[in-house]
Coordinates of C-alpha atoms in Angstrom, one line a residue:
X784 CA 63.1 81.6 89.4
X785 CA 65.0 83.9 92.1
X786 CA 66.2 87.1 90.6
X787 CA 69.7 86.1 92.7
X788 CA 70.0 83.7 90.7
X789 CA 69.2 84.7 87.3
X790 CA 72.5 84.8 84.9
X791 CA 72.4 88.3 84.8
X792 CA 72.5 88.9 87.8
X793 CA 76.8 89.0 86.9
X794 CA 75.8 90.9 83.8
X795 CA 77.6 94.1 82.1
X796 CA 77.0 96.5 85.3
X797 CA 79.6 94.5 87.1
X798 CA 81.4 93.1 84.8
X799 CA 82.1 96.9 83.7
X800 CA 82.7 98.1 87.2
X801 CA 85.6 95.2 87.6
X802 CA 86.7 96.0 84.2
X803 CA 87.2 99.4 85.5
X804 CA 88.6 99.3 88.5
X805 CA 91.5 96.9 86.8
X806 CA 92.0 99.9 84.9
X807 CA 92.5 101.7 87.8
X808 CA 94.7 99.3 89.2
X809 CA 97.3 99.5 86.4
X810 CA 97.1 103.1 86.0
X811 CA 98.1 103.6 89.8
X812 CA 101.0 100.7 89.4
X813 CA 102.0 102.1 86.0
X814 CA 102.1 105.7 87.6
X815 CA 103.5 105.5 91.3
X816 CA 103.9 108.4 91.5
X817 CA 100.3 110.1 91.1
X818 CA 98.2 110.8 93.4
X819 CA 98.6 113.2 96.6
X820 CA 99.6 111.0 99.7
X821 CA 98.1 111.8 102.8
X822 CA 95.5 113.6 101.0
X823 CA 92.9 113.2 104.3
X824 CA 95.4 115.1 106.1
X825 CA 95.6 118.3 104.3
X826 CA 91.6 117.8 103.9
X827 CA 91.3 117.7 107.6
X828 CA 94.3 121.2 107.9
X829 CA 92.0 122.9 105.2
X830 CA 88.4 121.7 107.2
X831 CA 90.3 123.0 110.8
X832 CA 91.5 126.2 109.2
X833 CA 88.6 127.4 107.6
X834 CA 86.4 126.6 111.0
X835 CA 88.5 128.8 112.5
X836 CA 88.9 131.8 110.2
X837 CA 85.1 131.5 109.9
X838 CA 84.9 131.9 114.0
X839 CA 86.3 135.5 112.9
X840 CA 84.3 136.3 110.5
X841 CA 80.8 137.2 111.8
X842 CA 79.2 138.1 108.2
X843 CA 79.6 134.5 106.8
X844 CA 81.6 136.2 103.7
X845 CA 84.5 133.4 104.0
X846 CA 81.9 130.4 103.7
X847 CA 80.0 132.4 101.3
X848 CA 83.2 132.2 98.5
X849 CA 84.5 128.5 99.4
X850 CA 81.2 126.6 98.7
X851 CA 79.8 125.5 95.1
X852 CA 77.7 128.0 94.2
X853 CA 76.8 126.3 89.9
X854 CA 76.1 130.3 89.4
X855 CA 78.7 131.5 90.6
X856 CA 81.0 129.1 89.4
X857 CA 79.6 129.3 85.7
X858 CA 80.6 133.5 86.1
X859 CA 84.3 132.3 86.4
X860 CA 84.6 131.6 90.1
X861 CA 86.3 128.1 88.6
X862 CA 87.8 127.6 92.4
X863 CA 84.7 126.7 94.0
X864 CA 84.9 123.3 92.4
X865 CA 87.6 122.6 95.2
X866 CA 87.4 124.7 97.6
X867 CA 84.0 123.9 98.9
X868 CA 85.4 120.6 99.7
X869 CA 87.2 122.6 102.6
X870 CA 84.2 124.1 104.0
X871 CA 83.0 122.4 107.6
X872 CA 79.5 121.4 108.1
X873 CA 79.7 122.3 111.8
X874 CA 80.3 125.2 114.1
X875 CA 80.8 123.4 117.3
X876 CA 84.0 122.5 118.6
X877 CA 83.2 119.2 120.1
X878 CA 81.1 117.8 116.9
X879 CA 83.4 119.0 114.3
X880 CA 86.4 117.3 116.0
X881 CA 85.0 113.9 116.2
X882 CA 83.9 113.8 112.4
X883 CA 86.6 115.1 111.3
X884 CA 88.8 112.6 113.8
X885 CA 87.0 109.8 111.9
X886 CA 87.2 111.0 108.5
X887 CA 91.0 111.1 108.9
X888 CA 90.8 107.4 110.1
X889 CA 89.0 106.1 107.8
X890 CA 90.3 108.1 104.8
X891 CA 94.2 107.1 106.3
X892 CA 92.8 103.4 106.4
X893 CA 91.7 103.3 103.0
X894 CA 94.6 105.6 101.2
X895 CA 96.9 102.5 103.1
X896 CA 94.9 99.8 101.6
X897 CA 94.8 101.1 98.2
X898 CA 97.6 103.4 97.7
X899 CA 97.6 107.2 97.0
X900 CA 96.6 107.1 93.6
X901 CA 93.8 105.0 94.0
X902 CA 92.2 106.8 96.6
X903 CA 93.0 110.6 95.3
X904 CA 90.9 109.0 92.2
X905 CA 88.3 107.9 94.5
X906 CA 87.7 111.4 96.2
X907 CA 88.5 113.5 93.4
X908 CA 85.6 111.6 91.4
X909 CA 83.7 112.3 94.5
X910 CA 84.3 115.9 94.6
X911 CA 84.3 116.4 90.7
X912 CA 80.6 114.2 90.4
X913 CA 78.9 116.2 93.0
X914 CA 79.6 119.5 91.3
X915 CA 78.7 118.3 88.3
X916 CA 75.3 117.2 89.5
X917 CA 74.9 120.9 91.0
X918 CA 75.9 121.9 87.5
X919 CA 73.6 120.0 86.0
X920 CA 70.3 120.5 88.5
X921 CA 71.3 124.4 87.9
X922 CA 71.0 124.2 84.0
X923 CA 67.9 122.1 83.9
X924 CA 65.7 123.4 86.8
X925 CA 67.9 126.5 87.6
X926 CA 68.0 125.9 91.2
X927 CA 70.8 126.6 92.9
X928 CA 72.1 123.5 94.8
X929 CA 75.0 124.8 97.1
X930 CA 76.9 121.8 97.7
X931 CA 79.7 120.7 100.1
X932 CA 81.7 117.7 101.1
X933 CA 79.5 116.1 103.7
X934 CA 78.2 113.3 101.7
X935 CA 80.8 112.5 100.3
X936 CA 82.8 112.1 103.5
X937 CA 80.5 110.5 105.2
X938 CA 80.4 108.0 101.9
X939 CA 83.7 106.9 103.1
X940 CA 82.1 104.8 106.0
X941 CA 80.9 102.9 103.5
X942 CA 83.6 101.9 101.4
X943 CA 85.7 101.4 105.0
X944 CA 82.6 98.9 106.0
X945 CA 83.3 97.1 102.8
X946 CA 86.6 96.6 103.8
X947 CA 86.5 95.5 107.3
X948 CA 83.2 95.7 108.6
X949 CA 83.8 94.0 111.9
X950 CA 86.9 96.9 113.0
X951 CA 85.8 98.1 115.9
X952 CA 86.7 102.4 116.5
X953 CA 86.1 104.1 119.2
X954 CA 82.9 106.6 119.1
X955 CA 83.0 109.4 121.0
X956 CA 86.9 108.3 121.8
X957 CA 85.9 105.9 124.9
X958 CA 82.8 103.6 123.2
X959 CA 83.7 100.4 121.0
X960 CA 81.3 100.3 118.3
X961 CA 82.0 98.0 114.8
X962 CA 82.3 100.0 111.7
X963 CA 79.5 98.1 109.9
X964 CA 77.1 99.2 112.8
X965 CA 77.8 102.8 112.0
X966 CA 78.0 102.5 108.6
X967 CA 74.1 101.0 109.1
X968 CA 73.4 104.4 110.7
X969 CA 75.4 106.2 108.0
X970 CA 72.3 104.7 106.0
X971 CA 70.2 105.8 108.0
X972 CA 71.0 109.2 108.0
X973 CA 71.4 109.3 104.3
X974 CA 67.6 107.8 104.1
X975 CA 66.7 110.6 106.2
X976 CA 68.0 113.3 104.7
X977 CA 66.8 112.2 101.1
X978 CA 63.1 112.3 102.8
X979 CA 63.3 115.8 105.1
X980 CA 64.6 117.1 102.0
X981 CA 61.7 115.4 99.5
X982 CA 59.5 116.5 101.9
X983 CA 60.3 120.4 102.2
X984 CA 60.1 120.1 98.0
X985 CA 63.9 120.3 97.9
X986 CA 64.1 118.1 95.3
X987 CA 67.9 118.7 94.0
X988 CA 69.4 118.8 97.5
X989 CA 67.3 115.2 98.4
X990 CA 69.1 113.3 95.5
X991 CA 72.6 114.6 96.7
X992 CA 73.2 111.8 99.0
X993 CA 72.4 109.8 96.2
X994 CA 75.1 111.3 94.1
X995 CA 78.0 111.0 97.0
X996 CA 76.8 106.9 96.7
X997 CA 77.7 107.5 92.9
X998 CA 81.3 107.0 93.8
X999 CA 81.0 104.2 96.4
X1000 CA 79.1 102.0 94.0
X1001 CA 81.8 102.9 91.5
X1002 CA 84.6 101.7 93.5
X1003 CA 83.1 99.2 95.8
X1004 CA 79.9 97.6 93.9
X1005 CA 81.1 94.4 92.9
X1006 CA 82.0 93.9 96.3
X1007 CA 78.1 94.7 97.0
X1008 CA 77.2 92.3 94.3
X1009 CA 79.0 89.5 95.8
X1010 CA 77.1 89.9 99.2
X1011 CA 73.6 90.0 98.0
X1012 CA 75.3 86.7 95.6
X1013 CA 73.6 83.3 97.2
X1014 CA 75.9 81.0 98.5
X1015 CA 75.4 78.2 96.6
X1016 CA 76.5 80.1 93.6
X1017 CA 79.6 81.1 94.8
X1018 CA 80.6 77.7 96.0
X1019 CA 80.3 76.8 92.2
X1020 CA 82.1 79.6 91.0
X1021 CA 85.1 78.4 93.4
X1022 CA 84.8 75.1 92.7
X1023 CA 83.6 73.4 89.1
X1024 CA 84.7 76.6 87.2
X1025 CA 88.0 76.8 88.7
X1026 CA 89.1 73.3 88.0
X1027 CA 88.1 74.1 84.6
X1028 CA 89.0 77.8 84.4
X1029 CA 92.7 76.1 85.3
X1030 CA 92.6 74.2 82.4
X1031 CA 91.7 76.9 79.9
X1032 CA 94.2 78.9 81.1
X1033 CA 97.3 76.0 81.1
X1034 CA 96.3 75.5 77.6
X1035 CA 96.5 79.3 76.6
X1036 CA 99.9 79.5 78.6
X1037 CA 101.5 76.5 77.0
X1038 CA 103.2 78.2 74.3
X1039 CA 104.0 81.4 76.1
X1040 CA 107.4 82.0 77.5
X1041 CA 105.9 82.5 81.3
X1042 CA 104.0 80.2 83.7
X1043 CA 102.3 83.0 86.1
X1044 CA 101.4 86.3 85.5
X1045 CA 99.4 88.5 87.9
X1046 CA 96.0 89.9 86.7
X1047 CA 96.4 93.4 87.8
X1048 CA 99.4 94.8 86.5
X1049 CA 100.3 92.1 84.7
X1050 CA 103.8 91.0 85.5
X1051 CA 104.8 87.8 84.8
X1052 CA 107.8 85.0 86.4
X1053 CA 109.7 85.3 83.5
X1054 CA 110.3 89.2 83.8
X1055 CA 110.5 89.0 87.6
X1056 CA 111.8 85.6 88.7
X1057 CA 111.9 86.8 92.2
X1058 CA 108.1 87.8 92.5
X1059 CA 105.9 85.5 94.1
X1060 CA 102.4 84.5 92.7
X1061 CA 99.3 83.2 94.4
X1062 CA 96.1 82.2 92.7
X1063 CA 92.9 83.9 94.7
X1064 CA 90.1 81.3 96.2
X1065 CA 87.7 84.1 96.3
X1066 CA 87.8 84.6 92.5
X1067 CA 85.7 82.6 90.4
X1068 CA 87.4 80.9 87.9
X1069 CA 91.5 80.5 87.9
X1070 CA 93.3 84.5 88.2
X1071 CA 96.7 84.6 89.3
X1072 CA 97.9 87.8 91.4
X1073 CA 101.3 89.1 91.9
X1074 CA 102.1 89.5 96.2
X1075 CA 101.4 93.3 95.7
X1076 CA 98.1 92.2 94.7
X1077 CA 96.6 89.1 96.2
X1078 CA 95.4 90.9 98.7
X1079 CA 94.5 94.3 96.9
X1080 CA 92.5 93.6 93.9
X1081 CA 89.1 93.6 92.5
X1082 CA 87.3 90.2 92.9
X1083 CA 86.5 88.2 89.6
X1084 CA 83.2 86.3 89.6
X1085 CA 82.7 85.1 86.1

């Protein structure tokens, strides 16, 4: 039998990750206001400012007290655990300016698409789970794994490919190139540096690209799932199980004082008459979405 095809193959890993990132959903419509809009921006301010303070300082001190450093850090330098997220990972002018260019692009692009809240969760966790991996190599091995943002950045490519992996940017500023092909030699490079790293018997620094995944998978593995899902599966998903997913759920609604109510944050047509509702075809089985969430919402594939 094909492992694709196996009924596990939806089995707790993804039903958890959905089940999360519903969470997430209602915590960021329950709480509008959280999260730190533009957040890219002041990254990128922080990124610029620091490159060129650091210009001035030919001793390396000002690098030396912004990255994670897990000893440091455990001797009550607590604001490592941020600030190395401000640190550059390149001197030149010309280099520095394009990542940095397209980290603001695609970190705008997907702040836009899921809100401020949802996407200050998604870095923070990003920031936060890296230092704790340095904490962690420190206190097992007692290597010292200085860490900065780069992976985690460059992570973002991944989740934007998710989203629309045929957008075309412009590398270099003049060359057309589709997201999905960069985010290919995103790969790539993460492969790469796991092996130079392996190779030099850096053991703690190879698995960090691995870590800065950690948060992609978190936030955008069930879309993964679904790709790698065959076809034929999904068609009956859409099909057979909606028709009786419908049913089930007419049945359950039948003595309850609304007809629609979205599966996200959970609004209803009784409570807002004026809200539209749409039921999703990607979803397998019958979910109804609210219009600030048929288009923004974790797919269910039951």
């Amino acid at each position: 039998m094909d492992f694709m095809s196996k009924k596990g193959y939806d089995g707790q890993e993804v039903i958890l990750l959905k089940a999360l990132m519903r969470k997430i959903d209602r915590f960021c419509y329950s709480h509008p206001r959280f999260g730190i809009p533009r957040l890219m921006l002041y990254i990128i301010i922080g990124n610029v400012l620091v490159w060129l303070f650091g210009m001035m300082d030919t001793t390396g001190t000002l690098y030396g007290w912004l990255y994670f450093d897990p000893a440091l850090f455990c001797k009550g330098q607590v604001w490592r655990l941020l600030t190395y997220a401000l640190v550059p990972q390149s001197s030149g002018l010309l280099w520095l300016a394009i990542s940095l260019y397209f980290y603001y692009f695609i970190g705008s692009a997907l702040e836009q698409e899921w809100g401020a809240g949802k996407f200050t969760i998604y870095y923070i966790a990003g920031v936060l789970i890296t230092a704790l991996y340095s904490l962690l190599a420190y206190w097992i091995t007692g290597a010292r794994c200085l860490v900065s943002a780069t992976y985690l950045n460059l992570s973002m490519f991944f989740a934007f490919a998710t989203l629309w992996p045929e957008q075309r940017v412009l590398l270099f500023f003049f060359i057309p190139v589709k997201i999905k092909w960069l985010a290919w030699v995103d790969a790539a490079f993460f492969v790469y540096e796991v092996v130079v790293e392996l190779i030099n018997g850096y053991v703690a620094y190879a698995l960090l690209p691995v870590v800065a995944m950690l948060v992609y998978l978190l936030f955008c593995g069930q879309w993964l799932f679904d790709f790698f899902r065959p076809s034929h599966a999904q068609q009956r998903a859409r099909t057979v199980k909606f028709k009786q997913a419908a049913k089930k759920v007419q049945r359950e609604q039948a003595n309850k004082p609304y007809t629609r109510k979205c599966a996200v944050c959970g609004r209803t047509d009784a409570d807002y008459p004026n809200l539209e509702f749409r039921y999703c075809s990607r979803c397998a089985g019958y979910h109804c979405f609210c219009q600030d969430h048929i288009n923004n919402h974790v797919h269910f594939t039951e």
